[in-house]
Coordinates of N, CA and C in Angstrom, one line a residue:
X1 N 0.8 -1.2 0.0 CA 0.0 0.0 0.0 C 0.9 1.2 0.0
X2 N 0.6 2.2 -0.9 CA 1.4 3.4 -0.9 C 1.4 4.2 0.4
X3 N 2.5 4.8 0.7 CA 2.5 5.6 1.9 C 1.6 6.9 1.8
X4 N 0.8 7.1 2.8 CA -0.1 8.3 2.7 C 0.7 9.5 3.1
X5 N 0.3 10.7 2.5 CA 0.9 11.9 2.9 C 0.1 12.5 4.0
X6 N 0.5 13.6 4.6 CA -0.1 14.2 5.8 C -1.5 14.6 5.5
X7 N -1.8 15.1 4.3 CA -3.1 15.6 3.9 C -4.1 14.4 3.8
X8 N -3.6 13.3 3.2 CA -4.5 12.1 3.1 C -4.8 11.5 4.4
X9 N -3.8 11.6 5.3 CA -4.0 11.0 6.7 C -5.0 11.9 7.4
X10 N -4.9 13.2 7.3 CA -5.8 14.1 8.0 C -7.2 13.9 7.4
X11 N -7.3 13.7 6.1 CA -8.6 13.4 5.5 C -9.3 12.1 6.1
X12 N -8.5 11.1 6.2 CA -9.0 9.8 6.7 C -9.3 9.9 8.2
X13 N -8.5 10.7 8.9 CA -8.8 10.9 10.4 C -10.1 11.6 10.5
X14 N -10.4 12.6 9.6 CA -11.6 13.3 9.7 C -12.8 12.4 9.4
X15 N -12.7 11.5 8.5 CA -13.7 10.5 8.2 C -14.0 9.6 9.5
X16 N -12.9 9.2 10.1 CA -13.0 8.4 11.3 C -13.7 9.1 12.4
X17 N -13.4 10.4 12.5 CA -14.0 11.3 13.5 C -15.5 11.4 13.3
X18 N -15.9 11.6 12.0 CA -17.3 11.7 11.7 C -18.0 10.4 12.0
X19 N -17.4 9.3 11.7 CA -18.0 8.0 12.0 C -18.2 7.8 13.5
X20 N -17.2 8.2 14.3 CA -17.3 8.1 15.8 C -18.5 9.0 16.3
X21 N -18.5 10.2 15.7 CA -19.6 11.2 16.2 C -21.0 10.6 15.8
X22 N -21.1 9.9 14.7 CA -22.4 9.4 14.3 C -22.7 8.0 14.8
X23 N -21.8 7.6 15.8 CA -22.1 6.3 16.5 C -21.8 5.1 15.7
X24 N -21.0 5.2 14.6 CA -20.6 4.1 13.8 C -19.4 3.4 14.5
X25 N -19.3 2.1 14.2 CA -18.2 1.3 14.7 C -16.9 1.6 13.9
X26 N -15.8 1.9 14.7 CA -14.5 2.2 14.1 C -13.5 1.3 14.7
X27 N -12.8 0.5 13.8 CA -11.9 -0.4 14.2 C -10.7 0.3 14.9
X28 N -10.3 -0.2 16.1 CA -9.2 0.4 16.8 C -7.9 0.2 15.9
X29 N -7.8 -0.9 15.3 CA -6.6 -1.2 14.5 C -6.5 -0.2 13.3
X30 N -7.6 0.0 12.6 CA -7.6 1.0 11.5 C -7.3 2.4 11.9
X31 N -7.8 2.7 13.1 CA -7.6 4.1 13.6 C -6.1 4.3 14.0
X32 N -5.6 3.3 14.7 CA -4.2 3.4 15.2 C -3.2 3.4 14.0
X33 N -3.6 2.7 12.9 CA -2.7 2.7 11.7 C -2.5 4.0 11.1
X34 N -3.4 5.0 11.4 CA -3.3 6.3 10.8 C -2.5 7.3 11.7
X35 N -2.2 6.8 13.0 CA -1.5 7.6 13.9 C 0.0 7.4 14.0
X36 N 0.7 8.4 14.4 CA 2.1 8.2 14.7 C 2.3 7.5 16.0
X37 N 3.5 7.1 16.3 CA 3.8 6.5 17.6 C 3.4 7.4 18.8
X38 N 3.8 8.7 18.6 CA 3.5 9.7 19.6 C 2.0 9.9 19.8
X39 N 1.2 9.9 18.7 CA -0.2 10.1 18.7 C -0.9 8.9 19.4
X40 N -0.4 7.7 19.1 CA -0.9 6.5 19.7 C -0.7 6.5 21.2
X41 N 0.4 7.0 21.6 CA 0.7 7.1 23.1 C -0.2 8.1 23.7
X42 N -0.5 9.2 23.0 CA -1.4 10.3 23.5 C -2.8 9.7 23.7
X43 N -3.3 8.9 22.7 CA -4.6 8.2 22.8 C -4.6 7.3 24.0
X44 N -3.6 6.4 24.1 CA -3.5 5.5 25.2 C -3.4 6.1 26.6
X45 N -2.7 7.2 26.7 CA -2.6 7.9 27.9 C -3.9 8.5 28.4
X46 N -4.7 9.1 27.4 CA -6.0 9.7 27.7 C -6.9 8.6 28.2
X47 N -6.9 7.4 27.6 CA -7.8 6.3 28.1 C -7.3 5.8 29.4
X48 N -6.0 5.7 29.6 CA -5.4 5.2 30.9 C -5.8 6.2 32.0
X49 N -5.7 7.5 31.8 CA -6.1 8.4 32.8 C -7.6 8.3 33.1
X50 N -8.4 8.0 32.1 CA -9.9 7.8 32.4 C -10.1 6.5 33.2
X51 N -9.3 5.5 33.0 CA -9.4 4.2 33.8 C -9.0 4.5 35.2
X52 N -8.0 5.3 35.4 CA -7.5 5.6 36.8 C -8.6 6.4 37.5
X53 N -9.2 7.3 36.8 CA -10.3 8.1 37.4 C -11.4 7.2 37.8
X54 N -11.8 6.3 37.0 CA -12.9 5.4 37.4 C -12.6 4.5 38.6
X55 N -11.3 4.2 38.8 CA -10.9 3.4 40.0 C -11.0 4.2 41.2
X56 N -10.7 5.5 41.1 CA -10.7 6.4 42.3 C -12.1 6.9 42.7
X57 N -12.9 7.1 41.6 CA -14.2 7.7 41.9 C -15.3 6.9 41.3
X58 N -16.0 6.2 42.2 CA -17.0 5.3 41.7 C -18.3 6.0 41.5
X59 N -19.1 5.6 40.5 CA -20.4 6.2 40.2 C -21.4 5.1 40.0
X60 N -22.6 5.4 40.5 CA -23.7 4.5 40.4 C -24.8 4.8 39.4
X61 N -24.8 6.1 39.0 CA -25.8 6.5 38.0 C -25.1 7.3 36.9
X62 N -25.8 7.5 35.8 CA -25.2 8.3 34.6 C -24.9 9.7 35.1
X63 N -25.8 10.3 35.9 CA -25.6 11.6 36.4 C -24.3 11.7 37.2
X64 N -24.0 10.7 38.0 CA -22.8 10.7 38.8 C -21.6 10.5 37.9
X65 N -21.7 9.7 36.9 CA -20.6 9.5 35.9 C -20.2 10.9 35.3
X66 N -21.3 11.6 34.9 CA -21.0 12.9 34.2 C -20.4 13.9 35.2
X67 N -20.9 13.9 36.4 CA -20.3 14.8 37.5 C -18.9 14.5 37.8
X68 N -18.5 13.2 37.8 CA -17.2 12.8 38.1 C -16.2 12.8 36.9
X69 N -16.8 13.1 35.7 CA -15.9 13.2 34.5 C -15.6 11.9 33.8
X70 N -16.5 10.9 34.1 CA -16.3 9.7 33.3 C -16.6 9.9 31.8
X71 N -15.8 9.3 31.0 CA -16.0 9.4 29.5 C -15.8 8.0 28.9
X72 N -16.6 7.7 27.9 CA -16.4 6.4 27.3 C -15.2 6.4 26.4
X73 N -14.8 5.2 25.9 CA -13.6 5.1 25.0 C -13.9 5.9 23.7
X74 N -15.1 5.8 23.2 CA -15.5 6.6 22.0 C -15.3 8.1 22.2
X75 N -15.8 8.6 23.3 CA -15.6 10.0 23.6 C -14.2 10.4 23.7
X76 N -13.4 9.6 24.3 CA -11.9 9.8 24.4 C -11.3 9.9 23.0
X77 N -11.7 8.9 22.2 CA -11.2 8.9 20.8 C -11.6 10.2 20.0
X78 N -12.8 10.6 20.2 CA -13.3 11.8 19.6 C -12.5 13.0 20.0
X79 N -12.3 13.1 21.3 CA -11.6 14.3 21.9 C -10.1 14.3 21.3
X80 N -9.5 13.2 21.3 CA -8.1 13.1 20.8 C -8.0 13.4 19.3
X81 N -9.0 12.9 18.6 CA -9.0 13.1 17.1 C -9.2 14.6 16.8
X82 N -10.1 15.2 17.6 CA -10.4 16.6 17.4 C -9.2 17.5 17.6
X83 N -8.4 17.1 18.7 CA -7.2 17.8 19.0 C -6.1 17.6 17.9
X84 N -6.0 16.4 17.4 CA -5.0 16.1 16.4 C -5.3 16.8 15.1
X85 N -6.6 16.8 14.7 CA -7.0 17.5 13.5 C -6.9 19.0 13.6
X86 N -7.1 19.5 14.8 CA -6.9 21.0 15.0 C -5.4 21.3 14.7
X87 N -4.5 20.5 15.3 CA -3.1 20.7 15.0 C -2.7 20.6 13.6
X88 N -3.3 19.6 12.9 CA -3.1 19.3 11.5 C -3.5 20.5 10.6
X89 N -4.7 21.1 11.0 CA -5.2 22.3 10.2 C -4.3 23.5 10.4
X90 N -3.7 23.6 11.6 CA -2.8 24.7 11.9 C -1.5 24.6 11.0
X91 N -1.1 23.4 10.7 CA 0.1 23.1 9.9 C -0.1 22.9 8.4
X92 N -1.4 23.0 8.0 CA -1.8 22.6 6.6 C -1.0 23.4 5.6
X93 N -0.9 24.7 5.8 CA -0.2 25.5 4.7 C 1.3 25.0 4.5
X94 N 2.0 24.8 5.6 CA 3.3 24.3 5.5 C 3.4 22.9 4.8
X95 N 2.4 22.1 5.2 CA 2.3 20.7 4.5 C 2.1 20.9 3.0
X96 N 1.2 21.8 2.6 CA 0.9 22.0 1.2 C 2.1 22.5 0.5
X97 N 2.8 23.4 1.1 CA 4.0 24.0 0.4 C 5.1 22.9 0.3
X98 N 5.3 22.0 1.3 CA 6.2 20.9 1.2 C 5.9 19.9 0.1
X99 N 4.6 19.6 0.0 CA 4.1 18.6 -1.0 C 4.2 19.2 -2.4
X100 N 3.9 20.5 -2.5 CA 4.1 21.2 -3.8 C 5.5 21.2 -4.2
X101 N 6.4 21.5 -3.3 CA 7.8 21.5 -3.5 C 8.3 20.2 -4.1
X102 N 7.9 19.1 -3.4 CA 8.3 17.7 -3.8 C 7.7 17.4 -5.2
X103 N 6.5 17.8 -5.5 CA 5.8 17.5 -6.7 C 6.5 18.2 -7.9
X104 N 6.9 19.5 -7.6 CA 7.6 20.3 -8.7 C 9.0 19.6 -9.0
X105 N 9.7 19.2 -8.0 CA 11.0 18.6 -8.2 C 10.9 17.3 -8.9
X106 N 9.9 16.5 -8.5 CA 9.6 15.2 -9.1 C 9.2 15.4 -10.5
X107 N 8.4 16.4 -10.8 CA 8.0 16.6 -12.2 C 9.2 16.9 -13.1
X108 N 10.0 17.8 -12.6 CA 11.2 18.2 -13.3 C 12.1 17.0 -13.6
X109 N 12.3 16.1 -12.6 CA 13.2 15.0 -12.7 C 12.7 14.0 -13.7
X110 N 11.4 13.7 -13.6 CA 10.7 12.7 -14.5 C 10.8 13.2 -15.9
X111 N 10.4 14.4 -16.1 CA 10.4 15.0 -17.4 C 11.7 15.0 -18.1
X112 N 12.7 15.5 -17.4 CA 14.1 15.7 -17.9 C 14.7 14.3 -18.2
X113 N 14.6 13.4 -17.2 CA 15.1 12.0 -17.4 C 14.5 11.4 -18.7
X114 N 13.2 11.5 -18.8 CA 12.5 10.9 -20.0 C 12.9 11.6 -21.3
X115 N 13.0 12.9 -21.2 CA 13.3 13.7 -22.4 C 14.7 13.3 -23.0
X116 N 15.7 13.4 -22.1 CA 17.1 13.1 -22.5 C 17.3 11.6 -22.9
X117 N 16.6 10.7 -22.2 CA 16.7 9.3 -22.5 C 16.1 9.1 -24.0
X118 N 15.0 9.7 -24.3 CA 14.4 9.6 -25.6 C 15.3 10.2 -26.7
X119 N 16.0 11.3 -26.4 CA 16.9 11.9 -27.3 C 18.1 11.0 -27.6
X120 N 18.5 10.4 -26.5 CA 19.7 9.5 -26.6 C 19.3 8.3 -27.5
X121 N 18.0 7.9 -27.5 CA 17.6 6.8 -28.4 C 17.2 7.3 -29.8
X122 N 17.6 8.5 -30.1 CA 17.4 9.0 -31.5 C 16.0 9.6 -31.8
X123 N 15.2 9.8 -30.7 CA 13.9 10.5 -31.0 C 14.1 11.9 -31.3
X124 N 13.2 12.5 -32.1 CA 13.2 13.9 -32.4 C 12.8 14.7 -31.2
X125 N 13.1 16.0 -31.2 CA 12.8 16.8 -30.0 C 11.3 16.8 -29.7
X126 N 10.4 16.8 -30.8 CA 9.0 16.8 -30.5 C 8.6 15.4 -30.0
X127 N 9.1 14.4 -30.5 CA 8.8 13.0 -30.0 C 9.3 12.9 -28.5
X128 N 10.4 13.4 -28.2 CA 10.9 13.3 -26.8 C 10.1 14.1 -25.9
X129 N 9.6 15.3 -26.4 CA 8.7 16.1 -25.6 C 7.4 15.4 -25.3
X130 N 6.9 14.8 -26.3 CA 5.6 14.0 -26.1 C 5.8 12.8 -25.2
X131 N 6.9 12.1 -25.3 CA 7.1 10.9 -24.4 C 7.3 11.4 -23.0
X132 N 8.0 12.5 -22.8 CA 8.2 13.0 -21.4 C 6.9 13.4 -20.8
X133 N 6.1 14.1 -21.6 CA 4.8 14.6 -21.1 C 3.9 13.4 -20.7
X134 N 3.9 12.3 -21.6 CA 3.2 11.1 -21.3 C 3.6 10.4 -20.0
X135 N 4.9 10.5 -19.8 CA 5.5 9.9 -18.5 C 5.0 10.7 -17.3
X136 N 4.8 12.0 -17.5 CA 4.3 12.8 -16.4 C 2.8 12.4 -16.1
X137 N 2.1 12.2 -17.2 CA 0.7 11.8 -17.1 C 0.5 10.5 -16.3
X138 N 1.4 9.5 -16.7 CA 1.4 8.2 -16.0 C 1.7 8.3 -14.5
X139 N 2.6 9.3 -14.2 CA 3.0 9.5 -12.8 C 2.0 10.3 -12.0
X140 N 0.9 10.8 -12.7 CA -0.1 11.5 -12.0 C 0.3 13.0 -11.8
X141 N 1.2 13.5 -12.6 CA 1.7 14.9 -12.4 C 1.2 15.7 -13.6
X142 N 1.2 17.0 -13.4 CA 0.8 17.9 -14.5 C 1.8 17.9 -15.6
X143 N 1.3 17.9 -16.8 CA 2.1 17.9 -18.0 C 2.7 19.2 -18.2
X144 N 3.9 19.3 -18.8 CA 4.6 20.5 -19.0 C 3.9 21.3 -20.2
X145 N 3.3 20.6 -21.1 CA 2.6 21.2 -22.2 C 1.2 21.7 -21.8
X146 N 0.8 21.5 -20.5 CA -0.4 21.9 -19.9 C -1.7 21.3 -20.7
X147 N -1.4 20.2 -21.4 CA -2.5 19.6 -22.2 C -3.4 18.8 -21.2
X148 N -4.7 18.9 -21.3 CA -5.6 18.1 -20.5 C -5.7 16.8 -21.0
X149 N -5.5 15.7 -20.2 CA -5.6 14.4 -20.7 C -6.6 13.7 -19.7
X150 N -7.6 13.1 -20.3 CA -8.6 12.4 -19.5 C -9.6 13.4 -19.0
X151 N -10.3 13.0 -18.0 CA -11.4 13.8 -17.4 C -10.8 14.7 -16.3
X152 N -11.0 16.0 -16.4 CA -10.5 16.9 -15.4 C -11.6 17.2 -14.4
X153 N -11.3 16.9 -13.1 CA -12.4 17.0 -12.1 C -12.2 18.4 -11.4
X154 N -13.3 18.8 -10.6 CA -13.2 20.0 -9.9 C -12.1 20.0 -8.9
X155 N -11.8 18.8 -8.4 CA -10.7 18.7 -7.4 C -9.3 19.0 -8.1
X156 N -9.2 18.5 -9.4 CA -8.0 18.8 -10.1 C -7.8 20.3 -10.3
X157 N -8.9 21.0 -10.7 CA -8.8 22.4 -10.9 C -8.5 23.1 -9.6
X158 N -9.0 22.7 -8.5 CA -8.8 23.3 -7.2 C -7.3 23.1 -6.8
X159 N -6.8 21.9 -7.0 CA -5.4 21.6 -6.7 C -4.5 22.4 -7.6
X160 N -4.8 22.5 -8.9 CA -3.9 23.3 -9.7 C -3.9 24.8 -9.4
X161 N -5.1 25.3 -8.9 CA -5.2 26.7 -8.5 C -4.3 26.9 -7.2
X162 N -4.4 25.9 -6.3 CA -3.6 26.0 -5.1 C -2.1 26.0 -5.4
X163 N -1.7 25.1 -6.4 CA -0.3 25.0 -6.8 C 0.2 26.3 -7.3
X164 N -0.7 26.9 -8.1 CA -0.3 28.2 -8.7 C 0.0 29.2 -7.7
X165 N -0.8 29.3 -6.6 CA -0.7 30.2 -5.5 C 0.6 30.0 -4.7
X166 N 0.9 28.7 -4.6 CA 2.0 28.3 -3.7 C 3.4 28.3 -4.4
X167 N 3.4 28.3 -5.7 CA 4.6 28.2 -6.5 C 5.6 29.2 -6.1
X168 N 5.2 30.5 -6.0 CA 6.2 31.5 -5.6 C 6.8 31.3 -4.3
X169 N 6.0 30.9 -3.3 CA 6.6 30.7 -1.9 C 7.5 29.6 -1.8
X170 N 7.1 28.5 -2.6 CA 7.9 27.3 -2.4 C 9.3 27.4 -2.9
X171 N 9.5 28.2 -4.0 CA 10.9 28.2 -4.6 C 11.9 28.8 -3.6
X172 N 11.4 29.7 -2.7 CA 12.3 30.3 -1.7 C 12.8 29.2 -0.7
X173 N 12.1 28.1 -0.6 CA 12.5 27.1 0.3 C 13.3 25.9 -0.3
X174 N 13.5 26.0 -1.6 CA 14.2 24.8 -2.3 C 15.7 24.9 -2.1
X175 N 16.3 23.7 -2.2 CA 17.7 23.7 -2.2 C 18.3 24.1 -3.5
X176 N 19.6 24.4 -3.6 CA 20.2 24.8 -4.8 C 20.1 23.8 -5.9
X177 N 20.2 22.5 -5.5 CA 20.0 21.4 -6.5 C 18.6 21.3 -7.1
X178 N 17.6 21.5 -6.2 CA 16.2 21.5 -6.6 C 15.9 22.7 -7.5
X179 N 16.4 23.8 -7.1 CA 16.2 25.0 -8.0 C 16.8 24.8 -9.3
X180 N 18.0 24.2 -9.4 CA 18.6 24.0 -10.7 C 17.8 23.1 -11.6
X181 N 17.2 22.0 -11.0 CA 16.3 21.1 -11.7 C 15.1 21.9 -12.3
X182 N 14.5 22.8 -11.5 CA 13.3 23.5 -11.9 C 13.7 24.5 -13.0
X183 N 14.9 25.2 -12.8 CA 15.3 26.2 -13.8 C 15.7 25.6 -15.1
X184 N 16.3 24.4 -15.1 CA 16.6 23.7 -16.3 C 15.3 23.3 -17.1
X185 N 14.3 22.9 -16.3 CA 13.1 22.5 -17.0 C 12.4 23.8 -17.6
X186 N 12.4 24.9 -16.8 CA 11.8 26.1 -17.3 C 12.6 26.7 -18.5
X187 N 13.9 26.6 -18.5 CA 14.7 27.0 -19.7 C 14.4 26.2 -20.9
X188 N 14.3 24.9 -20.7 CA 13.9 24.0 -21.8 C 12.6 24.4 -22.4
X189 N 11.6 24.6 -21.5 CA 10.3 25.0 -22.0 C 10.3 26.3 -22.7
X190 N 11.1 27.3 -22.3 CA 11.2 28.6 -23.0 C 11.8 28.4 -24.4
X191 N 12.9 27.6 -24.4 CA 13.5 27.3 -25.7 C 12.6 26.6 -26.7
X192 N 11.8 25.7 -26.2 CA 10.9 25.0 -27.0 C 9.8 25.9 -27.5
X193 N 9.3 26.7 -26.6 CA 8.2 27.7 -27.0 C 8.7 28.7 -28.1
X194 N 10.0 29.2 -27.9 CA 10.5 30.1 -28.9 C 10.7 29.4 -30.2
X195 N 11.2 28.2 -30.2 CA 11.4 27.4 -31.4 C 10.1 27.2 -32.2
X196 N 9.0 26.9 -31.4 CA 7.7 26.7 -32.0 C 7.2 28.0 -32.7
X197 N 7.4 29.2 -32.0 CA 7.0 30.5 -32.5 C 7.8 30.8 -33.8
X198 N 9.1 30.5 -33.9 CA 9.9 30.8 -35.1 C 9.4 29.9 -36.2
X199 N 9.1 28.7 -35.9 CA 8.6 27.8 -37.0 C 7.2 28.2 -37.6
X200 N 6.4 28.8 -36.7 CA 5.1 29.3 -37.2 C 5.3 30.5 -38.0
X201 N 6.2 31.4 -37.6 CA 6.5 32.6 -38.4 C 7.0 32.2 -39.8
X202 N 7.9 31.2 -39.9 CA 8.5 30.8 -41.1 C 7.4 30.2 -42.1
X203 N 6.4 29.6 -41.5 CA 5.3 29.0 -42.3 C 4.5 30.2 -42.9

């Protein structure tokens, strides 16, 4: 199973939280699989504290349970998940920038590796461009030629809009090597665009 990123984990935790709030059964194993070791310890500690409370303060009615602060395991899970999701939301912008950074670098590497490999095998520049863009499509990344392939969903449009907004900020956080990869790809794209313009003018 592919490793989930922080946004996917937060999304799944939100679904688990909604299930718990709605009284649905949530597997402890499935829930714990989405948590880090530290978060699992946090959940265990909250439940352990509740068990200690129950040993010290006995209750005979539901009213007494509420007065003494007794909470069910489901309520403990809800409280912990709410806290974890609040923390995740506070860090969401940084997570998005980091993911966008990685996607940009991965896009540049896949494209350039594919392009130069195709050229080494004797493909024309146009053929190499097409092959490299197809490799980006297979990798689930945006094509350099910005051509829409397949069905574009509202989510795709929203993600692309977010990428556009984050692009300026993320470059400031890239390493020199990562910036070099991006700049090489951008230079390649500019050269190709200029060549296409010249060919159109000559026609």
